[in-house]
Amino acid sequence: MKKVPLFIGGEWVQSKTDRWIDVTNPATNEVIAQAPVATQEEMLAAVESAKQAFLTWKEVAVPERARVMMRYQALLKEHHDEIAEILASETGKTFDDAKGDVWRGIEVVEHAANVPSLLMGETVENVARGIDSYSYIQPLGVCAGITPFNFPAMIPLWMFPLAIACGNTFILKPSEQDPLTPTRLVELFEQAGAPKGVVQVIHGGKDQVDFILDNPDIKAISFVGSVAVGQYIYRRGTENMKRVQAFAGAKNHCVIMPDANKSQVISNMVGASVGAAGQRCMAISVAVFVGKSKEWIPEIAEALAKVKPGVWNDKNAAYGPVISPQAKQRIENFITQGVNEGANLLVDGRNCTVDGYPNGNWVGPTMFSGVTTDMEIYKNEIFGPVLCATEVDTLEDALQLVNANPYGNGTSIFTASGAAARKYQHEVEVGQVGINIPIPVPLPFFSFTGWKGSFMGDLHAYGKQAVRFYSETKTVTARWFESDIADASGPNMTIHLK
Ligand code: NAD
């Protein structure tokens, strides 16, 4: 059985733990590897190594740090298919989805390669007569990242490359459900020339997260995962006086106006709701039909019913299995609950099977209409291939509904009206808005800006905000005395001041 190693002090080491977590292939539920539950000594060694490495890494010239990122970007591209295959084996994602997961991470590494410009401070000459002020952006020290199962390439790559490019060292605690992809990512980072100790990988669950939350040498923590865990991490981390950013769950609405392009609406609703088995924090899980657009509901249901899940290398598969039997059970329980609550089940994804893979965690595409905001299927993030449709009379009503929702990760509007789009973009209380784009994930030169219950903290992931998150600003106010200028009498000295 493949045992996933830890990465401490620049060495891949086998954990001395006696507790191991099974890593499974969600299409078969076969155990493909085991991840260690890192011991206290191993975690302390990881922090010590990161602390020591920080002393030298922060002094490495910024362009040289950027060059590590350039080499890393090239290596990730060279190994793109291979990483995607590893990723597909432990998440069940289709090959295209798996490649997309890696690609979105590569884009962040490209952004990190731009770190010299991102680290530029500010200057003002003559803040008082003869006095100048200028600021430097300096690294914090040891930072840590705790990542979820659903994007095992992209989300670790949101974190460690940019943190390290800023001059920090890093401890990554990936999801215990898919640790093989982050392991490969870090192997390639090492090959790109990252010095020993700059990044460490520890594995485990709650106890390892608690260690990170409590260790006084860890200065900043980036978390992505579910709401309950995010709130816990934000509270405990900030109570320990650490800088914390916590990206959490979501319930994303797509508002469909009656003047929208109907065929675009149908194909986009299908892809955005059940793509990646609905296991995306930016998935569209609620379609809000305004006025007559509700007449398209049967056609969307018909299109959804044709979509089939399958294994990673099946070219006809629209998406893969969900991550675990527990996740499948949870999603199916929600579908049953929706029926009991009185929503109309137009497409039922329960009891889904895929030929040749009887043990996979399959959930078929599912759609409800007549969903109201008091139903549990509306209130909870189902995190499966389930679309809830609800109906309102006006754009104003749609705005009220979306704004009353406690989450604020992403939303979109489909319309042919610039005025409707402008009003929606301006008034909606959600951090990432798509106009005729269903899943508006910003590219890395912007930031990933979820709002409300979907995010705790102030500085977001990637873009300029992440550079601020992983750094301190030092502002210098300086005065020099002309009387201290040595008399310039040598042959090369041309400055003479009176
Ligand atoms: P999760 O919260 O179960 O796990 C995330 C991480 O927290 C893992 O590393 C896990 O080991 C750790 N963890 C789990 N339980 C813990 C506990 N009790 N105490 C401390 N640590 C704990 O999340 P998941 O199921 O892996 O990921 C799916 C969730 O992530 C969804 O809610 C999704 O919306 C969210 N997500 C959000 C974003 C975003 O940007 N907002 C992006 C991706 C995923």
Coordinates of C-alpha atoms and ligand atoms in Angstrom, one line a residue:
M1 CA 0.0 0.0 0.0
K2 CA 1.4 3.4 -1.0
K3 CA 2.1 5.5 2.1
V4 CA 1.9 9.2 1.5
P5 CA 5.1 10.8 2.9
L6 CA 5.5 14.0 4.9
F7 CA 7.8 16.8 3.6
I8 CA 9.9 18.2 6.4
G9 CA 13.2 20.1 6.1
G10 CA 13.4 19.4 2.4
E11 CA 13.1 15.6 2.8
W12 CA 10.3 13.2 2.0
V13 CA 9.9 11.2 5.2
Q14 CA 7.7 8.3 6.2
S15 CA 5.6 9.3 9.3
K16 CA 6.2 7.4 12.5
T17 CA 2.5 7.6 13.3
D18 CA 0.4 4.6 14.0
R19 CA -2.7 6.3 12.6
W20 CA -3.3 6.3 8.8
I21 CA -6.2 7.5 6.8
D22 CA -7.4 5.7 3.7
V23 CA -7.3 7.5 0.4
T24 CA -9.8 6.1 -2.0
N25 CA -10.7 6.2 -5.7
P26 CA -14.3 7.5 -5.6
A27 CA -15.2 5.6 -8.8
T28 CA -14.5 2.3 -7.1
N29 CA -14.0 3.0 -3.4
E30 CA -10.7 1.0 -3.6
V31 CA -8.0 2.2 -1.2
I32 CA -5.2 3.6 -3.4
A33 CA -3.0 5.1 -0.6
Q34 CA -2.8 5.9 3.0
A35 CA -2.1 9.4 4.5
P36 CA -0.5 9.7 7.8
V37 CA -1.9 11.5 10.8
A38 CA 1.3 13.5 11.6
T39 CA 2.7 13.2 15.1
Q40 CA 3.4 16.2 17.4
E41 CA 7.1 15.7 17.0
E42 CA 6.8 15.7 13.2
M43 CA 4.7 18.9 13.2
L44 CA 7.2 20.6 15.6
A45 CA 10.0 19.6 13.3
A46 CA 8.1 21.1 10.3
V47 CA 7.7 24.4 12.1
E48 CA 11.3 24.5 13.2
S49 CA 12.5 23.8 9.7
A50 CA 10.2 26.5 8.3
K51 CA 11.4 29.0 11.0
Q52 CA 15.1 28.3 10.1
A53 CA 14.5 28.4 6.3
F54 CA 12.8 31.8 6.7
L55 CA 16.0 33.4 8.0
T56 CA 17.8 32.7 4.7
W57 CA 14.9 32.7 2.2
K58 CA 13.7 36.2 3.1
E59 CA 17.2 37.4 2.2
V60 CA 17.0 35.8 -1.3
A61 CA 16.8 38.5 -4.0
V62 CA 13.2 39.1 -5.1
P63 CA 14.0 38.4 -8.8
E64 CA 15.6 35.1 -7.8
R65 CA 12.4 34.2 -5.9
A66 CA 10.4 35.1 -9.0
R67 CA 12.7 32.8 -11.1
V68 CA 11.8 29.8 -8.9
M69 CA 8.1 30.5 -9.8
M70 CA 8.9 30.8 -13.5
R71 CA 10.7 27.4 -13.4
Y72 CA 7.8 26.0 -11.4
Q73 CA 5.3 27.2 -13.9
A74 CA 7.2 25.5 -16.7
L75 CA 7.4 22.3 -14.8
L76 CA 3.7 22.3 -13.9
K77 CA 2.9 22.8 -17.6
E78 CA 5.2 20.0 -18.6
H79 CA 3.6 17.7 -16.1
H80 CA 0.0 19.0 -16.6
D81 CA -1.5 15.7 -17.8
E82 CA 0.4 13.6 -15.3
I83 CA -0.8 15.7 -12.4
A84 CA -4.3 15.7 -13.8
E85 CA -4.2 11.8 -13.9
I86 CA -3.2 11.7 -10.2
L87 CA -5.9 14.2 -9.4
A88 CA -8.5 12.2 -11.2
S89 CA -7.5 9.0 -9.4
E90 CA -8.2 10.4 -6.0
T91 CA -11.1 12.8 -6.7
G92 CA -12.9 10.9 -9.5
K93 CA -12.9 14.1 -11.7
T94 CA -13.1 13.7 -15.4
F95 CA -9.8 14.3 -17.2
D96 CA -10.9 17.7 -18.5
D97 CA -12.1 18.8 -15.1
A98 CA -8.8 17.6 -13.5
K99 CA -6.8 19.5 -16.1
G100 CA -8.9 22.6 -15.4
D101 CA -8.1 22.2 -11.7
V102 CA -4.4 22.1 -12.4
W103 CA -4.6 24.9 -14.9
R104 CA -6.3 27.4 -12.6
G105 CA -3.4 26.7 -10.2
I106 CA -0.8 27.3 -12.9
E107 CA -2.3 30.7 -13.5
V108 CA -1.7 31.6 -9.9
V109 CA 2.0 30.5 -10.2
E110 CA 2.3 32.8 -13.2
H111 CA 1.0 35.6 -11.1
A112 CA 3.5 34.8 -8.3
A113 CA 6.3 35.0 -10.9
N114 CA 5.3 38.7 -11.1
V115 CA 6.2 39.2 -7.5
P116 CA 8.8 42.0 -7.9
S117 CA 6.1 44.4 -9.2
L118 CA 3.6 43.1 -6.5
L119 CA 6.1 44.0 -3.8
M120 CA 6.6 47.6 -4.8
G121 CA 6.0 50.0 -1.9
E122 CA 5.0 53.6 -2.0
T123 CA 7.1 56.8 -1.8
V124 CA 6.5 60.5 -1.1
E125 CA 9.3 62.9 -1.3
N126 CA 9.3 65.9 1.0
V127 CA 6.6 64.9 3.5
A128 CA 8.2 67.7 5.4
R129 CA 11.1 69.9 4.2
G130 CA 14.0 67.5 3.5
I131 CA 12.2 64.5 4.8
D132 CA 11.1 61.5 2.6
S133 CA 8.7 58.7 3.4
Y134 CA 8.7 55.3 1.7
S135 CA 7.3 51.9 2.4
Y136 CA 8.6 48.3 2.0
I137 CA 6.6 45.2 1.8
Q138 CA 8.3 42.5 4.0
P139 CA 7.4 38.9 4.6
L140 CA 5.7 37.7 7.8
G141 CA 7.5 34.5 8.6
V142 CA 6.0 31.0 8.7
C143 CA 2.6 30.8 7.1
A144 CA 0.2 27.8 6.8
G145 CA -2.5 26.6 4.5
I146 CA -5.4 24.2 5.2
T147 CA -7.1 23.0 2.0
P148 CA -10.3 21.2 1.0
F149 CA -10.8 18.1 -1.1
N150 CA -12.6 19.7 -4.1
F151 CA -9.6 21.4 -5.8
P152 CA -6.5 19.6 -4.6
A153 CA -4.3 21.4 -7.2
M154 CA -5.8 24.8 -7.5
I155 CA -6.3 25.7 -3.9
P156 CA -2.8 24.7 -2.6
L157 CA -1.5 26.7 -5.5
W158 CA -3.6 29.7 -4.4
M159 CA -1.5 29.6 -1.3
F160 CA 2.1 28.4 -1.1
P161 CA 3.6 29.9 -4.3
L162 CA 2.5 33.4 -3.6
A163 CA 3.3 33.2 0.1
I164 CA 6.8 31.9 -0.7
A165 CA 7.4 34.4 -3.5
C166 CA 6.7 37.1 -0.9
G167 CA 9.6 35.7 1.2
N168 CA 7.7 33.6 3.7
T169 CA 8.1 29.9 4.4
F170 CA 5.0 27.6 4.4
I171 CA 3.4 24.6 6.0
L172 CA 0.7 23.0 3.9
K173 CA -2.0 20.7 5.5
P174 CA -3.9 19.3 2.5
S175 CA -7.3 17.6 2.6
E176 CA -6.8 14.0 4.0
Q177 CA -9.2 12.9 1.2
D178 CA -6.9 13.7 -1.7
P179 CA -3.3 14.2 -0.5
L180 CA -1.5 12.7 -3.6
T181 CA -2.0 15.7 -5.9
P182 CA -0.5 18.2 -3.4
T183 CA 2.4 15.8 -2.8
R184 CA 3.2 15.8 -6.5
L185 CA 2.8 19.6 -6.6
V186 CA 5.4 20.0 -3.9
E187 CA 7.8 17.5 -5.5
L188 CA 7.8 19.7 -8.6
F189 CA 8.3 22.8 -6.5
E190 CA 11.4 21.2 -5.0
Q191 CA 12.6 20.4 -8.6
A192 CA 12.0 24.0 -9.6
G193 CA 14.8 25.0 -7.1
A194 CA 12.9 25.9 -3.9
P195 CA 15.5 25.6 -1.1
K196 CA 15.1 23.1 1.6
G197 CA 12.7 24.0 4.3
V198 CA 10.8 26.7 2.3
V199 CA 7.7 24.4 2.2
Q200 CA 6.6 21.6 4.4
V201 CA 3.7 19.2 4.0
I202 CA 2.0 17.6 7.0
H203 CA -1.1 15.4 6.8
G204 CA -4.0 14.7 9.1
G205 CA -7.3 16.2 10.3
K206 CA -8.6 18.2 13.2
D207 CA -5.7 17.6 15.6
Q208 CA -3.2 18.8 13.0
V209 CA -5.3 21.8 12.2
D210 CA -5.5 22.6 15.9
F211 CA -1.7 22.4 16.1
I212 CA -1.5 25.0 13.3
L213 CA -4.0 27.2 15.0
D214 CA -2.2 27.2 18.3
N215 CA 1.5 27.1 17.4
P216 CA 2.9 30.6 18.2
D217 CA 5.5 30.5 15.4
I218 CA 2.9 30.3 12.7
K219 CA 1.9 33.9 11.8
A220 CA -0.8 33.6 9.2
I221 CA -3.3 30.9 8.2
S222 CA -5.2 30.5 5.0
F223 CA -8.1 28.1 5.1
V224 CA -10.5 26.9 2.4
G225 CA -13.4 24.5 3.3
S226 CA -16.8 24.2 4.8
V227 CA -18.6 27.0 6.8
A228 CA -18.6 25.3 10.2
V229 CA -14.9 24.5 10.0
G230 CA -14.1 28.0 8.6
Q231 CA -15.8 29.7 11.5
Y232 CA -14.0 27.5 14.0
I233 CA -10.6 28.2 12.4
Y234 CA -11.2 31.9 12.1
R235 CA -12.3 32.2 15.7
R236 CA -9.5 30.1 17.2
G237 CA -6.8 31.5 14.9
T238 CA -7.7 35.1 15.5
E239 CA -8.1 34.5 19.3
N240 CA -4.4 33.3 19.1
M241 CA -3.6 36.7 17.5
K242 CA -2.9 35.2 14.1
R243 CA -3.8 36.6 10.7
V244 CA -6.5 34.4 9.2
Q245 CA -8.4 34.3 5.9
A246 CA -11.1 31.6 5.7
F247 CA -12.9 30.8 2.5
A248 CA -16.1 28.9 3.2
G249 CA -19.2 27.3 1.7
A250 CA -21.7 28.9 -0.6
K251 CA -25.2 29.0 -2.2
N252 CA -24.8 30.7 -5.5
H253 CA -27.8 32.0 -7.4
C254 CA -28.2 32.6 -11.1
V255 CA -30.9 35.1 -12.0
I256 CA -32.5 34.4 -15.4
M257 CA -34.3 37.4 -17.0
P258 CA -37.0 36.7 -19.7
D259 CA -34.9 38.6 -22.3
A260 CA -31.9 36.3 -21.8
N261 CA -30.5 34.1 -24.6
K262 CA -32.5 30.9 -24.0
S263 CA -30.1 28.4 -25.5
Q264 CA -27.2 30.0 -23.6
V265 CA -29.2 29.8 -20.4
I266 CA -30.0 26.1 -20.9
S267 CA -26.5 25.0 -21.6
N268 CA -24.9 27.2 -19.0
M269 CA -27.3 26.1 -16.3
V270 CA -26.5 22.5 -16.9
G271 CA -22.7 22.9 -16.8
A272 CA -22.7 25.3 -13.9
S273 CA -25.0 23.2 -11.6
V274 CA -23.9 19.7 -12.1
G275 CA -20.4 20.1 -13.6
A276 CA -17.7 18.7 -11.3
A277 CA -20.6 16.8 -9.6
G278 CA -21.6 20.2 -8.2
Q279 CA -18.6 20.0 -5.8
R280 CA -17.5 23.6 -6.6
C281 CA -17.8 26.5 -4.2
M282 CA -18.9 28.6 -7.2
A283 CA -21.4 26.1 -8.6
I284 CA -24.8 27.5 -9.4
S285 CA -27.1 25.7 -7.0
V286 CA -30.2 28.1 -7.3
A287 CA -31.7 29.3 -10.5
V288 CA -34.0 32.3 -10.0
F289 CA -36.4 32.6 -12.9
V290 CA -37.8 36.1 -13.3
G291 CA -41.3 36.4 -14.9
K292 CA -41.8 34.4 -18.1
S293 CA -38.3 32.8 -18.1
K294 CA -39.9 30.1 -15.8
E295 CA -41.3 28.7 -19.1
W296 CA -37.8 27.3 -19.8
I297 CA -37.7 25.2 -16.6
P298 CA -39.0 22.0 -18.4
E299 CA -36.3 22.3 -21.1
I300 CA -33.5 22.8 -18.6
A301 CA -34.8 19.7 -16.7
E302 CA -34.8 17.8 -20.0
A303 CA -31.2 18.9 -20.8
L304 CA -30.1 18.0 -17.3
A305 CA -31.7 14.5 -17.4
K306 CA -29.5 13.7 -20.5
V307 CA -26.3 14.4 -18.6
K308 CA -24.4 11.3 -17.4
P309 CA -21.7 10.9 -14.8
G310 CA -18.8 8.5 -15.5
V311 CA -15.2 7.6 -14.9
W312 CA -12.3 10.0 -15.5
N313 CA -11.3 8.7 -18.9
D314 CA -14.8 8.2 -20.3
K315 CA -15.1 11.0 -22.9
N316 CA -18.9 10.9 -22.7
A317 CA -18.9 11.5 -19.0
A318 CA -20.1 15.0 -18.0
Y319 CA -18.7 14.6 -14.5
G320 CA -17.3 12.1 -12.0
P321 CA -18.5 10.5 -8.8
V322 CA -18.8 12.5 -5.5
I323 CA -15.9 12.3 -3.2
S324 CA -17.1 9.6 -0.7
P325 CA -20.0 7.3 0.2
Q326 CA -20.8 9.7 3.1
A327 CA -21.0 12.7 0.7
K328 CA -23.3 10.6 -1.6
Q329 CA -25.5 9.7 1.3
R330 CA -25.7 13.3 2.5
I331 CA -26.7 14.5 -1.0
E332 CA -29.3 11.8 -1.4
N333 CA -30.7 12.6 2.0
F334 CA -31.2 16.2 0.9
I335 CA -33.0 15.1 -2.2
T336 CA -35.4 13.0 -0.1
Q337 CA -35.8 15.9 2.2
G338 CA -36.6 18.2 -0.7
V339 CA -39.4 15.9 -1.8
N340 CA -40.7 15.7 1.8
E341 CA -40.6 19.5 2.0
G342 CA -42.9 19.8 -1.0
A343 CA -40.5 20.9 -3.8
N344 CA -41.1 19.3 -7.3
L345 CA -38.5 16.8 -8.1
L346 CA -38.1 17.1 -11.9
V347 CA -35.0 15.1 -12.3
D348 CA -34.0 12.5 -9.6
G349 CA -30.3 11.6 -9.3
R350 CA -30.7 9.1 -6.5
N351 CA -29.9 5.4 -7.2
C352 CA -27.6 6.4 -10.1
T353 CA -25.5 3.6 -11.6
V354 CA -22.5 3.6 -14.0
D355 CA -21.8 0.4 -15.9
G356 CA -18.8 -1.5 -14.7
Y357 CA -18.4 0.7 -11.5
P358 CA -21.1 -0.7 -9.1
N359 CA -19.2 0.7 -6.0
G360 CA -18.7 4.3 -7.2
N361 CA -20.2 7.3 -5.4
W362 CA -22.5 8.2 -8.2
V363 CA -25.2 10.8 -8.0
G364 CA -27.2 11.7 -11.1
P365 CA -28.2 15.2 -12.1
T366 CA -31.0 16.4 -10.0
M367 CA -33.4 19.3 -10.4
F368 CA -36.2 20.7 -8.2
S369 CA -38.7 23.4 -9.1
G370 CA -41.0 25.3 -6.7
V371 CA -38.2 25.7 -4.1
T372 CA -38.9 28.2 -1.4
T373 CA -36.4 29.9 0.9
D374 CA -37.7 28.2 4.0
M375 CA -36.8 24.7 2.6
E376 CA -33.6 22.9 3.9
I377 CA -32.6 22.2 0.3
Y378 CA -32.4 26.0 -0.2
K379 CA -30.8 26.9 3.1
N380 CA -28.0 24.4 3.0
E381 CA -25.0 24.0 0.7
I382 CA -25.8 20.5 -0.8
F383 CA -22.4 20.3 -2.6
G384 CA -23.7 17.8 -5.2
P385 CA -25.2 17.9 -8.7
V386 CA -28.5 19.4 -7.5
L387 CA -30.2 22.5 -9.0
C388 CA -33.0 24.2 -7.2
A389 CA -35.3 26.4 -9.2
T390 CA -37.3 29.2 -7.7
E391 CA -39.5 31.8 -9.3
V392 CA -40.0 35.6 -8.8
D393 CA -41.9 38.3 -10.6
T394 CA -39.3 41.1 -11.0
L395 CA -35.6 41.8 -10.9
E396 CA -36.2 43.7 -7.7
D397 CA -37.6 40.5 -6.1
A398 CA -34.6 38.5 -7.4
L399 CA -32.2 41.0 -5.8
Q400 CA -34.1 40.8 -2.5
L401 CA -34.0 37.0 -2.5
V402 CA -30.3 36.8 -3.3
N403 CA -29.3 39.6 -0.8
A404 CA -31.3 37.9 2.0
N405 CA -29.1 34.7 1.6
P406 CA -26.4 34.5 4.2
Y407 CA -23.8 33.4 1.6
G408 CA -22.1 35.7 -0.9
N409 CA -19.5 33.8 -2.9
G410 CA -20.7 34.1 -6.5
T411 CA -23.8 35.0 -8.5
S412 CA -24.7 35.6 -12.1
I413 CA -27.4 37.2 -14.2
F414 CA -28.4 36.2 -17.7
T415 CA -30.0 39.0 -19.6
A416 CA -29.8 41.0 -22.9
S417 CA -30.4 44.2 -21.0
G418 CA -27.4 46.3 -20.0
A419 CA -29.5 48.3 -17.6
A420 CA -30.7 45.1 -15.8
A421 CA -27.2 43.8 -15.7
R422 CA -25.9 47.1 -14.4
K423 CA -28.5 47.3 -11.7
Y424 CA -27.8 43.7 -10.6
Q425 CA -24.1 44.1 -10.5
H426 CA -24.4 47.3 -8.5
E427 CA -27.0 46.2 -6.0
V428 CA -26.2 42.6 -5.4
E429 CA -24.5 41.8 -2.1
V430 CA -22.2 39.1 -3.4
G431 CA -18.5 39.3 -4.0
Q432 CA -18.2 37.8 -7.5
V433 CA -20.7 38.6 -10.2
G434 CA -21.1 37.1 -13.7
I435 CA -23.0 38.8 -16.5
N436 CA -24.0 36.1 -18.9
I437 CA -21.2 34.1 -17.4
P438 CA -22.4 31.4 -14.9
I439 CA -19.2 30.8 -12.8
P440 CA -17.4 34.1 -12.5
V441 CA -14.1 33.0 -10.9
P442 CA -11.6 35.9 -11.2
L443 CA -8.2 35.4 -12.8
P444 CA -5.3 35.6 -10.4
F445 CA -4.4 39.2 -11.2
F446 CA -7.7 40.1 -9.5
S447 CA -8.6 38.5 -6.2
F448 CA -11.0 35.7 -5.2
T449 CA -13.5 38.0 -3.4
G450 CA -16.3 36.0 -1.7
W451 CA -18.5 38.0 0.7
K452 CA -20.7 37.5 3.8
G453 CA -20.9 33.9 5.2
S454 CA -18.6 32.6 2.4
F455 CA -15.6 34.4 3.7
M456 CA -14.1 35.4 7.0
G457 CA -11.3 37.9 7.1
D458 CA -10.5 40.9 5.0
L459 CA -7.7 40.2 2.5
H460 CA -8.7 37.6 -0.1
A461 CA -6.9 35.0 -2.1
Y462 CA -4.4 35.8 -4.9
G463 CA -4.2 39.1 -6.7
K464 CA -2.7 42.1 -4.8
Q465 CA -4.8 41.2 -1.7
A466 CA -3.0 38.0 -1.1
V467 CA 0.4 39.8 -1.2
R468 CA -0.9 42.0 1.5
F469 CA -2.2 39.0 3.5
Y470 CA 1.2 37.4 3.4
S471 CA 3.3 40.5 4.2
E472 CA 3.8 43.4 6.5
T473 CA 4.2 47.0 5.4
K474 CA 7.2 48.9 6.8
T475 CA 7.1 52.7 6.4
V476 CA 10.3 54.6 6.7
T477 CA 10.6 58.3 7.3
A478 CA 14.1 59.6 6.6
R479 CA 16.1 62.8 6.9
W480 CA 19.7 63.3 5.8
F481 CA 21.8 66.3 6.8
E482 CA 23.6 68.2 4.1
S483 CA 26.3 69.1 6.6
D484 CA 27.2 65.4 6.7
I485 CA 28.1 65.2 3.0
A486 CA 31.9 64.7 2.8
D487 CA 33.8 67.3 0.9
A488 CA 33.9 66.0 -2.6
S489 CA 37.4 66.5 -3.8
G490 CA 38.2 63.2 -5.5
P491 CA 38.4 62.9 -9.3
N492 CA 35.0 61.1 -9.7
M493 CA 33.1 63.2 -7.3
T494 CA 31.0 65.8 -9.2
I495 CA 28.4 66.8 -6.6
H496 CA 29.1 70.1 -4.9
L497 CA 26.4 71.4 -2.7
K498 CA 26.5 74.8 -1.1
Ligands
NAD1 P1 -13.9 20.6 5.2 O1 -14.2 21.9 5.9 O2 -14.5 19.4 5.6 O3 -12.3 20.4 5.2 C1 -11.4 21.4 4.8 C2 -10.1 21.2 5.6 O4 -10.4 21.4 7.0 C3 -9.4 19.9 5.4 O5 -8.1 20.1 5.3 C4 -9.8 19.1 6.7 O6 -8.8 18.2 7.1 C5 -10.0 20.2 7.8 N1 -11.0 19.9 8.8 C6 -12.1 19.1 8.6 N2 -12.8 19.1 9.7 C7 -12.2 19.8 10.6 C8 -12.4 20.2 12.0 N3 -13.5 19.7 12.6 N4 -11.5 21.0 12.6 C9 -10.4 21.4 12.0 N5 -10.2 21.1 10.7 C10 -11.0 20.4 10.0 O7 -14.2 21.0 3.6 P2 -14.2 20.0 2.4 O8 -15.4 19.1 2.5 O9 -12.9 19.4 2.2 O10 -14.4 21.0 1.2 C11 -15.7 21.4 0.7 C12 -16.1 22.7 1.3 O11 -15.1 23.7 0.9 C13 -17.4 23.3 0.7 O12 -18.1 23.8 1.7 C14 -17.0 24.3 -0.3 O13 -17.9 25.3 -0.6 C15 -15.8 24.9 0.4 N6 -14.9 25.6 -0.6 C16 -14.9 26.9 -0.5 C17 -14.1 27.7 -1.4 C18 -14.1 29.2 -1.4 O14 -13.3 29.7 -2.1 N7 -15.0 29.8 -0.7 C19 -13.4 27.0 -2.4 C20 -13.4 25.6 -2.4 C21 -14.2 24.9 -1.5

